[in-house]
Amino acid sequence: MDRLLAATEKENEKYTIMTSKDIANAKLSAQAQIDAEYGTDEIIGMKRKVVDPMDYQRKRAALSEVGQEMEEEEAEIDEKIFFSVNYDKFNMLFRNDAIIDFATERINRSAGQIVKAFFEYGKDKMKTLKEQDSPSATPVHIANVVTKTDVATRGDIVLPKDPLEPNKKPSLQEIVRGYITLLKMDPAGFIKSKDERGANHYAVNFEKLRNTMKRRIIEGLVRERYGVATCRVFKILIEKGKLDESQIQKLAMLPAKDTREKLALLKTKGFVEIQEVPRTADRAPGRCFHLWYVPLEKCYQEVLVDSYRIICNLQQRKRQELKLRKRLVDKIARKDVMENPDLLGEGEKKEIEQMNKVFERLEVAKSRVDLVVMILRDF
């Protein structure tokens, strides 16, 4: 009972103003936490320590004489049980961080904190990586989560003023509601309404964000490799679907020759395909419409394979750098040098510094490619 009261009090601290429904939800959440922490389902692989009953009684009697309570015994790990790392949980955390960074980059820092508040509110209810949306929450719930942040004082969103009190500052709930509306209206699709759960219920739209973030990677890759004009043609085909060359030329506002060159380049690299639509029953090539389109799933797989190849090249480059400096690496690993770094000369110290810079750049590049792999494969 004491555990339940303590957990309920902790849940109540998350709210500034509590309704009867919030009180009931706090009690249910506290009970769920107690069941998760002390229930039998979550302590599989744990067992009680073996205690001598006589020693236990003597210790309990001695503590009762001085007015102290007996501390609860800690469970120990059962050596016959095997444990494993929960990779899905790590991937969910990485996914959430990527979405928060995306919202911060696309809108502003406060928008990223609002998205983070959705994840904080529903962190215990997210179970798999392939969920279509996050657990729903109301603006009141999100306002309670971001109470201790500077969202209300930053002033980086403009809201309609009250005609009766134009000088009145908006409340935290109004600011949160404004950001939720902004995130919902954004083309990236950060937030969506969950009307089936009741009025003013919103959730992070994983389904749309999944496609948006994958498209963002592909479009950025095309822009960096082949230029802005080629990327514009590529984006038009993604948004409009299958088009012929004349339609692409008009929408991209490019000369016919440049349009043809851009399409040929994308076709050579595997980013676009052609579908023939016959005008007549004989299906003669000269009497067919040639429609260009983007096979997105194929593009995702191609970029994923390229990412694997890049990671492999980075690993090989690291091994090559170590091979070139094998004598220096062996000297650093010597016990006397590890105990006394002054045995290294000035030239060797500069070489070590240069080697560390190279390794740092390689690791940074690998971490960026790992993020691309996570979005394309695991998200």
Short mmCIF file of C-alpha atoms in Angstrom, two decimals:
data_model
loop_
_atom_site.label_atom_id
_atom_site.label_comp_id
_atom_site.label_asym_id
_atom_site.label_seq_id
_atom_site.Cartn_x
_atom_site.Cartn_y
_atom_site.Cartn_z
CA MET A 1 0.00 0.00 0.00
CA ASP A 2 2.88 2.38 0.79
CA ARG A 3 4.34 1.72 -2.63
CA LEU A 4 1.03 2.53 -4.28
CA LEU A 5 0.66 5.78 -2.35
CA ALA A 6 4.21 6.84 -3.20
CA ALA A 7 3.73 6.02 -6.88
CA THR A 8 0.39 7.86 -6.94
CA GLU A 9 1.96 10.93 -5.36
CA LYS A 10 4.73 10.84 -7.95
CA GLU A 11 2.18 10.67 -10.76
CA ASN A 12 0.22 13.59 -9.26
CA GLU A 13 3.34 15.75 -9.48
CA LYS A 14 3.12 15.60 -13.27
CA TYR A 15 -0.11 17.60 -13.25
CA THR A 16 -0.65 21.22 -12.40
CA ILE A 17 -4.46 21.13 -12.39
CA MET A 18 -6.09 17.74 -11.95
CA THR A 19 -9.57 16.73 -12.95
CA SER A 20 -11.37 13.66 -11.66
CA LYS A 21 -10.37 11.82 -14.81
CA ASP A 22 -6.71 12.77 -14.32
CA ILE A 23 -6.85 11.51 -10.72
CA ALA A 24 -8.23 8.18 -11.91
CA ASN A 25 -5.58 7.97 -14.64
CA ALA A 26 -2.85 8.75 -12.10
CA LYS A 27 -4.04 5.91 -9.86
CA LEU A 28 -4.17 3.50 -12.79
CA SER A 29 -0.71 4.55 -13.95
CA ALA A 30 0.69 4.16 -10.43
CA GLN A 31 -0.85 0.70 -10.11
CA ALA A 32 0.61 -0.26 -13.48
CA GLN A 33 4.06 0.89 -12.38
CA ILE A 34 3.82 -1.13 -9.16
CA ASP A 35 2.72 -4.22 -11.08
CA ALA A 36 5.51 -3.75 -13.61
CA GLU A 37 8.18 -3.27 -10.95
CA TYR A 38 7.11 -5.82 -8.37
CA GLY A 39 4.87 -8.15 -10.34
CA THR A 40 5.93 -11.69 -11.12
CA ASP A 41 5.98 -11.12 -14.88
CA GLU A 42 8.84 -8.63 -14.71
CA ILE A 43 11.11 -10.47 -12.26
CA ILE A 44 11.55 -13.63 -14.27
CA GLY A 45 15.11 -14.73 -13.74
CA MET A 46 15.25 -13.27 -10.21
CA LYS A 47 15.03 -15.25 -7.00
CA ARG A 48 15.03 -14.50 -3.31
CA LYS A 49 18.23 -14.84 -1.36
CA VAL A 50 18.53 -17.87 0.88
CA VAL A 51 18.18 -16.66 4.48
CA ASP A 52 18.45 -18.59 7.71
CA PRO A 53 15.03 -18.28 9.46
CA MET A 54 16.65 -18.03 12.91
CA ASP A 55 18.98 -15.22 11.82
CA TYR A 56 16.06 -13.46 10.17
CA GLN A 57 13.98 -13.56 13.36
CA ARG A 58 16.87 -12.39 15.56
CA LYS A 59 17.62 -9.50 13.21
CA ARG A 60 13.98 -8.51 13.07
CA ALA A 61 13.66 -8.57 16.86
CA ALA A 62 16.83 -6.50 17.29
CA LEU A 63 15.62 -3.87 14.85
CA SER A 64 12.19 -3.70 16.46
CA GLU A 65 13.80 -2.94 19.82
CA VAL A 66 15.49 0.19 18.46
CA GLY A 67 12.40 1.25 16.52
CA GLN A 68 13.65 0.45 13.02
CA GLU A 69 11.81 -1.47 10.36
CA MET A 70 13.15 -4.50 8.57
CA GLU A 71 14.45 -3.61 5.12
CA GLU A 72 13.07 -5.59 2.25
CA GLU A 73 15.38 -8.23 0.92
CA GLU A 74 16.81 -7.71 -2.50
CA ALA A 75 16.36 -10.43 -5.06
CA GLU A 76 19.38 -11.97 -6.70
CA ILE A 77 19.82 -13.11 -10.29
CA ASP A 78 19.06 -16.72 -11.05
CA GLU A 79 22.19 -18.15 -12.66
CA LYS A 80 20.13 -20.64 -14.67
CA ILE A 81 18.33 -17.89 -16.59
CA PHE A 82 19.78 -16.26 -19.72
CA PHE A 83 19.25 -12.58 -20.51
CA SER A 84 19.58 -10.69 -23.78
CA VAL A 85 19.78 -7.07 -24.88
CA ASN A 86 16.45 -5.56 -25.93
CA TYR A 87 17.52 -4.17 -29.30
CA ASP A 88 13.98 -3.09 -30.20
CA LYS A 89 13.93 -0.77 -27.20
CA PHE A 90 17.20 0.83 -28.25
CA ASN A 91 15.92 1.24 -31.80
CA MET A 92 12.76 2.91 -30.51
CA LEU A 93 14.87 5.38 -28.52
CA PHE A 94 17.04 6.10 -31.55
CA ARG A 95 13.93 6.55 -33.69
CA ASN A 96 12.43 8.99 -31.19
CA ASP A 97 15.65 11.01 -31.05
CA ALA A 98 15.76 11.16 -34.86
CA ILE A 99 12.17 12.46 -35.00
CA ILE A 100 12.90 15.06 -32.30
CA ASP A 101 15.96 16.28 -34.21
CA PHE A 102 13.93 16.40 -37.42
CA ALA A 103 11.22 18.53 -35.77
CA THR A 104 13.86 20.83 -34.25
CA GLU A 105 15.60 21.27 -37.58
CA ARG A 106 12.42 21.75 -39.60
CA ILE A 107 10.52 24.07 -37.21
CA ASN A 108 12.33 25.11 -34.03
CA ARG A 109 13.55 23.88 -30.68
CA SER A 110 10.19 24.27 -28.94
CA ALA A 111 8.51 22.06 -31.54
CA GLY A 112 11.13 19.42 -30.84
CA GLN A 113 10.36 19.63 -27.13
CA ILE A 114 6.64 19.19 -27.80
CA VAL A 115 7.35 16.05 -29.84
CA LYS A 116 9.66 14.85 -27.06
CA ALA A 117 6.83 15.40 -24.56
CA PHE A 118 4.60 13.05 -26.59
CA PHE A 119 7.28 10.37 -26.33
CA GLU A 120 7.78 11.00 -22.61
CA TYR A 121 4.06 10.73 -21.96
CA GLY A 122 3.64 7.46 -23.85
CA LYS A 123 7.04 5.82 -23.29
CA ASP A 124 5.57 2.95 -21.27
CA LYS A 125 2.96 2.16 -23.93
CA MET A 126 5.25 1.99 -26.99
CA LYS A 127 6.11 -1.66 -27.52
CA THR A 128 7.24 -2.18 -31.12
CA LEU A 129 9.17 -0.25 -33.73
CA LYS A 130 6.57 -0.69 -36.47
CA GLU A 131 3.71 1.10 -34.70
CA GLN A 132 1.63 3.41 -36.86
CA ASP A 133 1.39 6.15 -34.23
CA SER A 134 2.37 6.93 -30.66
CA PRO A 135 0.03 6.72 -27.64
CA SER A 136 -2.47 9.56 -27.80
CA ALA A 137 -2.32 12.58 -25.49
CA THR A 138 -4.21 15.81 -25.01
CA PRO A 139 -2.71 19.32 -24.89
CA VAL A 140 -3.28 19.28 -21.12
CA HIS A 141 -1.13 16.16 -20.76
CA ILE A 142 1.64 17.66 -22.90
CA ALA A 143 1.48 20.94 -20.97
CA ASN A 144 1.99 19.02 -17.74
CA VAL A 145 5.06 17.30 -19.20
CA VAL A 146 6.71 20.53 -20.46
CA THR A 147 5.92 22.57 -17.35
CA LYS A 148 9.56 22.67 -16.25
CA THR A 149 10.91 23.63 -19.69
CA ASP A 150 11.24 27.09 -21.23
CA VAL A 151 8.61 26.54 -23.94
CA ALA A 152 6.30 29.15 -22.41
CA THR A 153 9.00 31.80 -21.96
CA ARG A 154 10.87 31.42 -25.23
CA GLY A 155 8.24 33.26 -27.27
CA ASP A 156 9.09 31.71 -30.65
CA ILE A 157 5.48 31.23 -31.76
CA VAL A 158 2.94 33.95 -32.61
CA LEU A 159 -0.62 33.22 -31.49
CA PRO A 160 -3.81 35.22 -32.15
CA LYS A 161 -4.33 37.81 -29.42
CA ASP A 162 -7.43 38.04 -27.29
CA PRO A 163 -9.44 41.05 -28.58
CA LEU A 164 -10.66 41.80 -25.06
CA GLU A 165 -7.18 41.60 -23.48
CA PRO A 166 -4.60 42.24 -26.23
CA ASN A 167 -1.71 42.59 -23.76
CA LYS A 168 -2.39 39.28 -22.03
CA LYS A 169 0.30 36.66 -22.53
CA PRO A 170 -0.83 33.23 -23.75
CA SER A 171 -0.93 30.42 -21.22
CA LEU A 172 1.18 27.30 -21.44
CA GLN A 173 -1.76 25.23 -22.66
CA GLU A 174 -2.46 27.74 -25.45
CA ILE A 175 1.19 27.64 -26.53
CA VAL A 176 1.18 23.85 -26.52
CA ARG A 177 -2.05 23.79 -28.48
CA GLY A 178 -0.55 26.21 -31.01
CA TYR A 179 2.51 24.03 -31.48
CA ILE A 180 0.38 20.90 -31.85
CA THR A 181 -1.63 22.65 -34.57
CA LEU A 182 1.59 23.74 -36.27
CA LEU A 183 3.02 20.22 -36.15
CA LYS A 184 -0.25 18.80 -37.44
CA MET A 185 -0.40 21.20 -40.40
CA ASP A 186 3.24 20.69 -41.37
CA PRO A 187 3.62 18.67 -44.61
CA ALA A 188 6.00 16.31 -42.83
CA GLY A 189 3.05 15.04 -40.78
CA PHE A 190 4.45 15.08 -37.26
CA ILE A 191 1.10 14.98 -35.44
CA LYS A 192 -2.31 13.59 -36.31
CA SER A 193 -5.68 13.67 -34.57
CA LYS A 194 -6.97 10.60 -32.74
CA ASP A 195 -10.68 11.39 -32.77
CA GLU A 196 -11.60 7.82 -31.92
CA ARG A 197 -10.06 8.37 -28.49
CA GLY A 198 -12.11 11.51 -27.88
CA ALA A 199 -11.83 15.22 -28.52
CA ASN A 200 -8.42 16.91 -28.44
CA HIS A 201 -6.46 13.66 -28.60
CA TYR A 202 -3.31 13.72 -30.72
CA ALA A 203 -0.48 11.32 -31.51
CA VAL A 204 2.84 11.32 -33.36
CA ASN A 205 2.21 10.01 -36.87
CA PHE A 206 4.93 7.37 -37.27
CA GLU A 207 3.45 6.10 -40.53
CA LYS A 208 3.79 9.40 -42.37
CA LEU A 209 7.05 10.38 -40.70
CA ARG A 210 8.54 7.08 -41.81
CA ASN A 211 7.94 7.95 -45.46
CA THR A 212 8.89 11.61 -45.01
CA MET A 213 12.26 10.89 -43.43
CA LYS A 214 13.11 8.25 -46.03
CA ARG A 215 12.20 10.66 -48.83
CA ARG A 216 14.32 13.34 -47.18
CA ILE A 217 17.37 11.08 -47.31
CA ILE A 218 16.85 10.16 -50.97
CA GLU A 219 16.20 13.75 -52.04
CA GLY A 220 19.26 15.00 -50.16
CA LEU A 221 21.39 12.34 -51.82
CA VAL A 222 20.15 13.28 -55.31
CA ARG A 223 20.71 16.99 -54.59
CA GLU A 224 24.28 16.48 -53.41
CA ARG A 225 25.29 14.16 -56.23
CA TYR A 226 23.46 15.54 -59.25
CA GLY A 227 22.48 19.13 -58.46
CA VAL A 228 19.41 21.17 -57.57
CA ALA A 229 17.74 20.96 -60.99
CA THR A 230 17.96 17.17 -61.05
CA CYS A 231 16.56 17.03 -57.53
CA ARG A 232 13.66 19.24 -58.62
CA VAL A 233 12.80 16.81 -61.41
CA PHE A 234 13.08 13.93 -58.96
CA LYS A 235 10.75 15.57 -56.41
CA ILE A 236 8.18 16.38 -59.10
CA LEU A 237 8.03 12.73 -60.11
CA ILE A 238 7.61 11.66 -56.47
CA GLU A 239 4.81 14.13 -55.78
CA LYS A 240 2.94 13.92 -59.10
CA GLY A 241 3.42 10.27 -59.95
CA LYS A 242 3.83 9.05 -63.52
CA LEU A 243 4.42 11.85 -66.06
CA ASP A 244 5.62 12.11 -69.61
CA GLU A 245 8.60 14.20 -70.64
CA SER A 246 6.62 17.26 -71.75
CA GLN A 247 4.74 17.45 -68.45
CA ILE A 248 7.98 17.18 -66.49
CA GLN A 249 9.50 19.94 -68.60
CA LYS A 250 6.62 22.32 -67.84
CA LEU A 251 6.52 21.58 -64.13
CA ALA A 252 10.30 21.77 -63.68
CA MET A 253 10.56 24.90 -65.89
CA LEU A 254 13.58 23.51 -67.72
CA PRO A 255 14.47 23.39 -71.43
CA ALA A 256 13.60 20.18 -73.21
CA LYS A 257 17.26 19.26 -73.67
CA ASP A 258 18.08 19.73 -69.97
CA THR A 259 14.99 17.81 -68.91
CA ARG A 260 15.95 14.91 -71.14
CA GLU A 261 19.50 14.92 -69.76
CA LYS A 262 18.32 14.96 -66.15
CA LEU A 263 15.91 12.10 -66.75
CA ALA A 264 18.57 10.07 -68.55
CA LEU A 265 20.98 10.62 -65.66
CA LEU A 266 18.41 9.53 -63.08
CA LYS A 267 17.51 6.52 -65.22
CA THR A 268 21.16 5.51 -65.48
CA LYS A 269 21.60 5.72 -61.70
CA GLY A 270 18.42 3.73 -61.07
CA PHE A 271 16.37 6.50 -59.46
CA VAL A 272 13.62 6.58 -62.11
CA GLU A 273 11.96 4.04 -64.39
CA ILE A 274 9.91 4.18 -67.61
CA GLN A 275 6.51 2.61 -68.15
CA GLU A 276 5.15 2.19 -71.66
CA VAL A 277 1.42 2.77 -72.18
CA PRO A 278 0.35 1.60 -75.69
CA ARG A 279 -1.94 3.80 -77.75
CA THR A 280 -3.02 0.98 -80.07
CA ALA A 281 -3.64 -2.73 -79.72
CA ASP A 282 -0.46 -3.75 -81.58
CA ARG A 283 1.67 -2.20 -78.78
CA ALA A 284 4.15 -0.76 -81.26
CA PRO A 285 6.97 1.15 -79.47
CA GLY A 286 6.49 4.16 -81.73
CA ARG A 287 2.85 4.45 -80.71
CA CYS A 288 3.25 4.35 -76.93
CA PHE A 289 3.22 6.87 -74.15
CA HIS A 290 6.46 6.76 -72.15
CA LEU A 291 5.76 7.71 -68.55
CA TRP A 292 8.52 8.40 -66.05
CA TYR A 293 8.11 7.49 -62.38
CA VAL A 294 10.16 6.92 -59.22
CA PRO A 295 10.22 3.40 -57.69
CA LEU A 296 10.70 4.56 -54.11
CA GLU A 297 11.09 1.14 -52.50
CA LYS A 298 13.76 0.21 -55.01
CA CYS A 299 15.56 3.51 -54.34
CA TYR A 300 15.48 2.83 -50.61
CA GLN A 301 17.04 -0.58 -51.10
CA GLU A 302 19.72 0.79 -53.43
CA VAL A 303 20.69 3.51 -50.97
CA LEU A 304 20.70 0.97 -48.14
CA VAL A 305 23.11 -1.24 -50.07
CA ASP A 306 25.29 1.80 -50.80
CA SER A 307 25.27 2.63 -47.09
CA TYR A 308 26.50 -0.85 -46.24
CA ARG A 309 29.25 -0.43 -48.81
CA ILE A 310 30.25 2.94 -47.33
CA ILE A 311 30.47 1.47 -43.82
CA CYS A 312 32.64 -1.34 -45.17
CA ASN A 313 34.93 1.18 -46.88
CA LEU A 314 35.23 3.21 -43.68
CA GLN A 315 36.20 0.10 -41.75
CA GLN A 316 38.79 -0.80 -44.37
CA ARG A 317 40.18 2.73 -44.26
CA LYS A 318 40.55 2.49 -40.49
CA ARG A 319 42.41 -0.80 -40.78
CA GLN A 320 44.65 0.70 -43.46
CA GLU A 321 45.47 3.68 -41.24
CA LEU A 322 46.42 1.31 -38.42
CA LYS A 323 48.52 -0.76 -40.80
CA LEU A 324 50.44 2.30 -41.99
CA ARG A 325 51.21 3.22 -38.39
CA LYS A 326 51.82 -0.30 -37.12
CA ARG A 327 55.20 0.53 -35.60
CA LEU A 328 53.76 3.49 -33.71
CA VAL A 329 50.72 1.50 -32.54
CA ASP A 330 52.94 -1.30 -31.25
CA LYS A 331 55.06 1.22 -29.38
CA ILE A 332 52.02 2.83 -27.77
CA ALA A 333 50.83 -0.59 -26.60
CA ARG A 334 54.12 -1.27 -24.79
CA LYS A 335 53.80 -1.37 -21.01
CA ASP A 336 56.66 1.04 -20.33
CA VAL A 337 55.25 3.61 -22.78
CA MET A 338 51.79 3.32 -21.24
CA GLU A 339 53.27 3.99 -17.80
CA ASN A 340 55.54 6.80 -19.02
CA PRO A 341 54.24 8.66 -22.12
CA ASP A 342 57.36 10.87 -22.07
CA LEU A 343 59.19 8.07 -23.86
CA LEU A 344 57.42 9.20 -27.04
CA GLY A 345 59.15 11.83 -29.14
CA GLU A 346 57.59 15.06 -30.35
CA GLY A 347 57.17 13.71 -33.85
CA GLU A 348 55.46 10.59 -32.54
CA LYS A 349 53.09 12.65 -30.40
CA LYS A 350 52.12 14.73 -33.42
CA GLU A 351 51.60 11.54 -35.40
CA ILE A 352 49.34 10.17 -32.66
CA GLU A 353 47.33 13.39 -32.64
CA GLN A 354 46.93 13.24 -36.41
CA MET A 355 45.90 9.57 -36.21
CA ASN A 356 43.26 10.35 -33.58
CA LYS A 357 41.82 13.10 -35.79
CA VAL A 358 41.56 10.70 -38.72
CA PHE A 359 39.86 8.07 -36.56
CA GLU A 360 37.46 10.65 -35.16
CA ARG A 361 36.42 11.71 -38.65
CA LEU A 362 35.94 8.10 -39.68
CA GLU A 363 33.77 7.39 -36.63
CA VAL A 364 31.66 10.51 -37.20
CA ALA A 365 31.11 9.51 -40.83
CA LYS A 366 30.20 5.98 -39.77
CA SER A 367 27.70 7.22 -37.17
CA ARG A 368 25.99 9.37 -39.81
CA VAL A 369 25.73 6.43 -42.19
CA ASP A 370 24.42 4.29 -39.32
CA LEU A 371 21.60 6.79 -38.85
CA VAL A 372 20.71 6.48 -42.54
CA VAL A 373 20.71 2.69 -42.24
CA MET A 374 18.45 2.85 -39.19
CA ILE A 375 15.91 5.07 -40.95
CA LEU A 376 15.87 3.04 -44.16
CA ARG A 377 15.94 -0.42 -42.60
CA ASP A 378 14.57 -0.30 -39.05
CA PHE A 379 12.24 2.71 -38.99
#
